[in-house]
């Protein structure tokens, strides 16, 4: 087999489908029959200089995929599989890989680098392959430049793959020394210097100790800054990427260098090629992100001992930074509005200007206004567009007091430009800027409204007219209307100022969704999003007009389901449209179903809607499934117990959704819909509970399901228990141990990163909601005794959460609620247990004095319940 492996690898890349399929089957068979020999022959192929480049590259790729996978559960299997291989086989494979780093073939070297990093990712944390770093470092002393380049590339990949704890500090020091030497201006080979600069980017996370040492940090910073001046554009770009990474990882160490960095970045922004200039602007955007985070987290009052002081780099740089950014706004590209993924100097500069405005607030306004006044009426479109972009960029950050007077002056001018400016670029940016005005400076919170009875009609007229413009302008006009409607959302039941124009707005938006060119510039999606927002923010007096939309939207959905024989491209568009239509119906159902007066009329359409949604499930599209599932949830909520008649037909789709591990969002939404059904049907859901609980328990024990779906499944247990009460008895022996083991896992996670902490809190909240629903479901039933055996563990869980102190407010509120539910349901039986627990005293007192009124309210209720349980 090993003899033929070259030919099979070449055949696997053949243009002939049959040849390719046969070769792929051969490879699969070889792998299943004899894995060690399969991996060895791949490593041998990669290392063999006499073999064709194509077969070597594919051999390396298959080898890499045999070590790593995207799905967590598959990745773990592959790791275990590699660790279980015979040490001699692994040794041979690793020797082939190291040998390939000296190959004259660039592709072979690069592939070997990636595979070595994957092996290192598995073995270094297990304290295996201890000689790897030493071997690589001695390689760097070798003369051929290509070996040096490949080795530096490998070190970079290893740093990307392995966590810093897995590498000893003396090795980290040696890696950094080698990398920084490779970056030095004295390195004559550009490939080596580039590989070293990219490797440093990946190694920065390992350099904590080195950045704490002044001499080492100075040396690293000097080498990075010198590399930004290299004659080779790729090296300059990579060096600026390092600066961007340093700005976020080591913000607090930047003070001594910030002045020099400003000069280097300013020169690059003004004179260098675009990829380099973009990174130079990104450095300042990154500093803004850091300072916005610090200022948000600590408020503006810093005590001397605050952990992360804010150095106010942006505030200090303002007088030179703002003019530099304003200059970039005039470097637009001709077609940037048509291209969705466009990114250029002008866009990067405007984005950075917006971040600067959020960082420094009012101070930016006087620095930008002269630029706007100078350029806004110039004959060259670039100047008018740049001035408009600058204005739109500074509308978030400064105070309304500072901005409202300026917006009041600008508003009329902008409305007129949106109608009359000859340039599409200017109109596009003008509509975007109007949207930003309405997003940040319009709403019930503001003292002085920018939209008044005097100008409301003109604004609506201009936006509706603009929605007939070219797609990119029309899309921005929809966005502006979205924020205009949203600003009136909190007005209460009184007629909204938009009421007189409501019919026109709905008709105009509906017309946009049906435009021939609505597929361009996200126009159709934007029109539906705006239509949904207008419906969501509407008041009772306009509900008859919303009702008139229902048959139209249903008809359109029906037509998408009828379409036959579509090409792949058409089918994709069709699925997207189905998703948008189901989403629109969901919003209408929620809106009209929330008031008794309109609910009655809406429910006359319920049978037809349900029929359409069920048909959507027979099309293969995850997006449309999600939206249809959400719409059914809303319909169930509106229909209440009457939804029972749809259950026998809907149930199989519900089960399919709960089994959908691949599109885990569909699974998560379906779990949410089970909650909606429980609230709507109450005990009428009982006949379906065996199937639902079986599937939920399967989901929880599966290691293939994305972890984010697990917290909602636990809270779903609570929904089911609330709906069926003491009938939940037969599920206790399955659900409670699951809850208990998840609770133990989630109680001890100190020292986790932010993502993990956020996930842990959502897991805790799900578990607590389950307990809460179960206690409330059994309340007043003769079977409450069945819960007694679980009470000690639940109290212990609450105690450990309290001791851990890592809870967010949501978890705190749910946790203190569970304490109250336990006391309320179990009464005097639980009295002695409650008295022994820490939570019932200290945790309760802490919550009673909380600033959060939701927590306080929960705690007051819990206190009453506990007092009753203890005094009986």
PDB file of C-alpha atoms in Angstrom, residues 227-374:
ATOM      1  CA  UNK A 227      10.655  46.356  11.798  1.00  0.00           C
ATOM      2  CA  UNK A 228       7.886  48.866  10.974  1.00  0.00           C
ATOM      3  CA  UNK A 229      10.543  50.666   8.884  1.00  0.00           C
ATOM      4  CA  UNK A 230      11.677  47.598   6.898  1.00  0.00           C
ATOM      5  CA  UNK A 231      11.852  48.071   3.100  1.00  0.00           C
ATOM      6  CA  UNK A 232       9.623  44.961   2.713  1.00  0.00           C
ATOM      7  CA  UNK A 233       5.905  45.793   2.905  1.00  0.00           C
ATOM      8  CA  UNK A 234       4.845  42.439   4.412  1.00  0.00           C
ATOM      9  CA  UNK A 235       7.336  42.865   7.278  1.00  0.00           C
ATOM     10  CA  UNK A 236       6.088  46.389   7.979  1.00  0.00           C
ATOM     11  CA  UNK A 237       2.500  45.104   8.045  1.00  0.00           C
ATOM     12  CA  UNK A 238       3.398  42.194  10.370  1.00  0.00           C
ATOM     13  CA  UNK A 239       5.301  44.557  12.693  1.00  0.00           C
ATOM     14  CA  UNK A 240       2.277  46.872  12.984  1.00  0.00           C
ATOM     15  CA  UNK A 241       0.126  43.803  13.680  1.00  0.00           C
ATOM     16  CA  UNK A 242       2.493  43.080  16.603  1.00  0.00           C
ATOM     17  CA  UNK A 243       2.031  46.656  17.858  1.00  0.00           C
ATOM     18  CA  UNK A 244      -1.762  46.244  17.696  1.00  0.00           C
ATOM     19  CA  UNK A 245      -1.535  43.015  19.721  1.00  0.00           C
ATOM     20  CA  UNK A 246       0.825  44.655  22.244  1.00  0.00           C
ATOM     21  CA  UNK A 247      -1.596  47.580  22.652  1.00  0.00           C
ATOM     22  CA  UNK A 248      -4.326  45.271  23.929  1.00  0.00           C
ATOM     23  CA  UNK A 249      -2.192  42.682  25.773  1.00  0.00           C
ATOM     24  CA  UNK A 250       0.228  45.100  27.464  1.00  0.00           C
ATOM     25  CA  UNK A 251      -1.681  48.417  27.485  1.00  0.00           C
ATOM     26  CA  UNK A 252      -0.410  49.260  30.978  1.00  0.00           C
ATOM     27  CA  UNK A 253       3.245  49.000  29.810  1.00  0.00           C
ATOM     28  CA  UNK A 254       2.978  51.369  26.828  1.00  0.00           C
ATOM     29  CA  UNK A 255       3.592  54.760  28.432  1.00  0.00           C
ATOM     30  CA  UNK A 256       7.319  55.120  27.651  1.00  0.00           C
ATOM     31  CA  UNK A 257       6.812  54.241  23.975  1.00  0.00           C
ATOM     32  CA  UNK A 258       3.558  55.966  23.055  1.00  0.00           C
ATOM     33  CA  UNK A 259       5.161  59.146  21.714  1.00  0.00           C
ATOM     34  CA  UNK A 260       7.440  57.252  19.310  1.00  0.00           C
ATOM     35  CA  UNK A 261       4.591  54.959  18.285  1.00  0.00           C
ATOM     36  CA  UNK A 262       2.461  57.980  17.404  1.00  0.00           C
ATOM     37  CA  UNK A 263       5.181  59.256  15.060  1.00  0.00           C
ATOM     38  CA  UNK A 264       5.656  55.850  13.440  1.00  0.00           C
ATOM     39  CA  UNK A 265       1.911  55.276  12.943  1.00  0.00           C
ATOM     40  CA  UNK A 266       1.296  58.825  11.664  1.00  0.00           C
ATOM     41  CA  UNK A 267       4.024  58.406   9.027  1.00  0.00           C
ATOM     42  CA  UNK A 268       2.543  55.057   7.951  1.00  0.00           C
ATOM     43  CA  UNK A 269      -1.018  56.430   7.756  1.00  0.00           C
ATOM     44  CA  UNK A 270       0.112  59.333   5.577  1.00  0.00           C
ATOM     45  CA  UNK A 271       2.683  57.661   3.342  1.00  0.00           C
ATOM     46  CA  UNK A 272       2.650  53.871   3.459  1.00  0.00           C
ATOM     47  CA  UNK A 273       0.812  51.284   1.375  1.00  0.00           C
ATOM     48  CA  UNK A 274      -2.769  50.496   2.364  1.00  0.00           C
ATOM     49  CA  UNK A 275      -2.249  47.175   4.244  1.00  0.00           C
ATOM     50  CA  UNK A 276       0.350  48.872   6.466  1.00  0.00           C
ATOM     51  CA  UNK A 277      -1.613  52.088   6.933  1.00  0.00           C
ATOM     52  CA  UNK A 278      -4.721  50.084   7.954  1.00  0.00           C
ATOM     53  CA  UNK A 279      -2.776  48.370  10.745  1.00  0.00           C
ATOM     54  CA  UNK A 280      -1.335  51.710  11.884  1.00  0.00           C
ATOM     55  CA  UNK A 281      -4.897  53.080  12.278  1.00  0.00           C
ATOM     56  CA  UNK A 282      -5.930  49.801  13.956  1.00  0.00           C
ATOM     57  CA  UNK A 283      -3.331  50.498  16.682  1.00  0.00           C
ATOM     58  CA  UNK A 284      -5.245  53.620  17.762  1.00  0.00           C
ATOM     59  CA  UNK A 285      -8.614  51.867  17.459  1.00  0.00           C
ATOM     60  CA  UNK A 286      -7.233  49.179  19.760  1.00  0.00           C
ATOM     61  CA  UNK A 287      -6.057  51.764  22.322  1.00  0.00           C
ATOM     62  CA  UNK A 288      -9.572  53.289  22.210  1.00  0.00           C
ATOM     63  CA  UNK A 289     -11.104  49.848  22.886  1.00  0.00           C
ATOM     64  CA  UNK A 290      -8.844  49.400  25.922  1.00  0.00           C
ATOM     65  CA  UNK A 291      -9.630  52.849  27.346  1.00  0.00           C
ATOM     66  CA  UNK A 292     -13.392  52.554  26.681  1.00  0.00           C
ATOM     67  CA  UNK A 293     -13.377  49.236  28.593  1.00  0.00           C
ATOM     68  CA  UNK A 294     -11.429  50.692  31.517  1.00  0.00           C
ATOM     69  CA  UNK A 295     -13.584  53.823  31.737  1.00  0.00           C
ATOM     70  CA  UNK A 296     -16.792  51.766  31.518  1.00  0.00           C
ATOM     71  CA  UNK A 297     -15.648  49.290  34.133  1.00  0.00           C
ATOM     72  CA  UNK A 298     -14.311  51.729  36.681  1.00  0.00           C
ATOM     73  CA  UNK A 299     -16.394  54.803  35.951  1.00  0.00           C
ATOM     74  CA  UNK A 300     -14.305  57.942  35.652  1.00  0.00           C
ATOM     75  CA  UNK A 301     -13.219  57.971  39.291  1.00  0.00           C
ATOM     76  CA  UNK A 302      -9.910  56.184  39.649  1.00  0.00           C
ATOM     77  CA  UNK A 303      -8.543  55.491  43.052  1.00  0.00           C
ATOM     78  CA  UNK A 304      -4.785  55.315  43.305  1.00  0.00           C
ATOM     79  CA  UNK A 305      -4.879  51.567  43.789  1.00  0.00           C
ATOM     80  CA  UNK A 306      -7.190  50.693  40.888  1.00  0.00           C
ATOM     81  CA  UNK A 307      -5.896  47.579  39.145  1.00  0.00           C
ATOM     82  CA  UNK A 308      -5.764  48.955  35.624  1.00  0.00           C
ATOM     83  CA  UNK A 309      -5.142  52.656  35.539  1.00  0.00           C
ATOM     84  CA  UNK A 310      -6.272  54.520  32.455  1.00  0.00           C
ATOM     85  CA  UNK A 311      -3.385  56.454  30.911  1.00  0.00           C
ATOM     86  CA  UNK A 312      -5.653  58.680  28.799  1.00  0.00           C
ATOM     87  CA  UNK A 313      -3.389  58.139  25.767  1.00  0.00           C
ATOM     88  CA  UNK A 314      -6.214  59.163  23.418  1.00  0.00           C
ATOM     89  CA  UNK A 315      -7.001  62.361  25.311  1.00  0.00           C
ATOM     90  CA  UNK A 316      -3.326  63.352  25.186  1.00  0.00           C
ATOM     91  CA  UNK A 317      -2.982  62.521  21.491  1.00  0.00           C
ATOM     92  CA  UNK A 318      -6.249  64.253  20.462  1.00  0.00           C
ATOM     93  CA  UNK A 319      -4.796  67.465  18.962  1.00  0.00           C
ATOM     94  CA  UNK A 320      -2.594  65.450  16.564  1.00  0.00           C
ATOM     95  CA  UNK A 321      -4.616  62.235  16.229  1.00  0.00           C
ATOM     96  CA  UNK A 322      -7.922  63.820  15.138  1.00  0.00           C
ATOM     97  CA  UNK A 323      -6.449  65.839  12.222  1.00  0.00           C
ATOM     98  CA  UNK A 324      -4.602  62.682  11.093  1.00  0.00           C
ATOM     99  CA  UNK A 325      -7.861  60.693  11.060  1.00  0.00           C
ATOM    100  CA  UNK A 326      -9.851  63.473   9.354  1.00  0.00           C
ATOM    101  CA  UNK A 327      -7.303  63.468   6.533  1.00  0.00           C
ATOM    102  CA  UNK A 328      -7.962  59.737   5.924  1.00  0.00           C
ATOM    103  CA  UNK A 329     -11.689  60.383   5.385  1.00  0.00           C
ATOM    104  CA  UNK A 330     -10.924  61.970   2.012  1.00  0.00           C
ATOM    105  CA  UNK A 331      -9.237  58.813   0.656  1.00  0.00           C
ATOM    106  CA  UNK A 332     -12.464  57.019  -0.312  1.00  0.00           C
ATOM    107  CA  UNK A 333     -12.679  54.412  -3.071  1.00  0.00           C
ATOM    108  CA  UNK A 334     -15.061  54.939  -5.983  1.00  0.00           C
ATOM    109  CA  UNK A 335     -17.124  51.782  -5.470  1.00  0.00           C
ATOM    110  CA  UNK A 336     -16.904  51.211  -1.718  1.00  0.00           C
ATOM    111  CA  UNK A 337     -20.673  51.498  -1.205  1.00  0.00           C
ATOM    112  CA  UNK A 338     -21.435  48.661  -3.619  1.00  0.00           C
ATOM    113  CA  UNK A 339     -19.027  46.181  -2.072  1.00  0.00           C
ATOM    114  CA  UNK A 340     -20.287  44.713   1.198  1.00  0.00           C
ATOM    115  CA  UNK A 341     -16.897  43.583   2.483  1.00  0.00           C
ATOM    116  CA  UNK A 342     -15.114  46.821   1.505  1.00  0.00           C
ATOM    117  CA  UNK A 343     -12.505  48.084   3.955  1.00  0.00           C
ATOM    118  CA  UNK A 344     -10.115  50.905   3.168  1.00  0.00           C
ATOM    119  CA  UNK A 345      -8.244  53.813   4.733  1.00  0.00           C
ATOM    120  CA  UNK A 346     -11.284  56.118   4.799  1.00  0.00           C
ATOM    121  CA  UNK A 347     -13.502  53.508   6.468  1.00  0.00           C
ATOM    122  CA  UNK A 348     -10.809  52.557   8.986  1.00  0.00           C
ATOM    123  CA  UNK A 349     -10.211  56.246   9.760  1.00  0.00           C
ATOM    124  CA  UNK A 350     -13.936  56.907  10.274  1.00  0.00           C
ATOM    125  CA  UNK A 351     -14.286  53.848  12.491  1.00  0.00           C
ATOM    126  CA  UNK A 352     -11.329  54.976  14.585  1.00  0.00           C
ATOM    127  CA  UNK A 353     -12.762  58.514  14.799  1.00  0.00           C
ATOM    128  CA  UNK A 354     -16.010  57.008  16.147  1.00  0.00           C
ATOM    129  CA  UNK A 355     -14.043  55.093  18.811  1.00  0.00           C
ATOM    130  CA  UNK A 356     -12.119  58.259  19.726  1.00  0.00           C
ATOM    131  CA  UNK A 357     -15.467  60.064  20.191  1.00  0.00           C
ATOM    132  CA  UNK A 358     -16.632  57.288  22.537  1.00  0.00           C
ATOM    133  CA  UNK A 359     -13.343  57.474  24.462  1.00  0.00           C
ATOM    134  CA  UNK A 360     -13.128  61.249  25.037  1.00  0.00           C
ATOM    135  CA  UNK A 361     -16.738  62.454  24.646  1.00  0.00           C
ATOM    136  CA  UNK A 362     -17.296  66.192  24.318  1.00  0.00           C
ATOM    137  CA  UNK A 363     -13.614  67.038  23.752  1.00  0.00           C
ATOM    138  CA  UNK A 364     -13.709  65.743  20.181  1.00  0.00           C
ATOM    139  CA  UNK A 365     -16.480  68.041  18.962  1.00  0.00           C
ATOM    140  CA  UNK A 366     -14.530  71.336  18.603  1.00  0.00           C
ATOM    141  CA  UNK A 367     -11.724  69.457  16.812  1.00  0.00           C
ATOM    142  CA  UNK A 368     -14.044  67.985  14.151  1.00  0.00           C
ATOM    143  CA  UNK A 369     -16.608  70.774  13.542  1.00  0.00           C
ATOM    144  CA  UNK A 370     -14.240  73.090  11.549  1.00  0.00           C
ATOM    145  CA  UNK A 371     -13.458  70.184   9.155  1.00  0.00           C
ATOM    146  CA  UNK A 372     -17.181  69.575   8.633  1.00  0.00           C
ATOM    147  CA  UNK A 373     -18.002  73.259   8.085  1.00  0.00           C
ATOM    148  CA  UNK A 374     -15.109  73.625   5.647  1.00  0.00           C
TER     149      UNK A 374
END
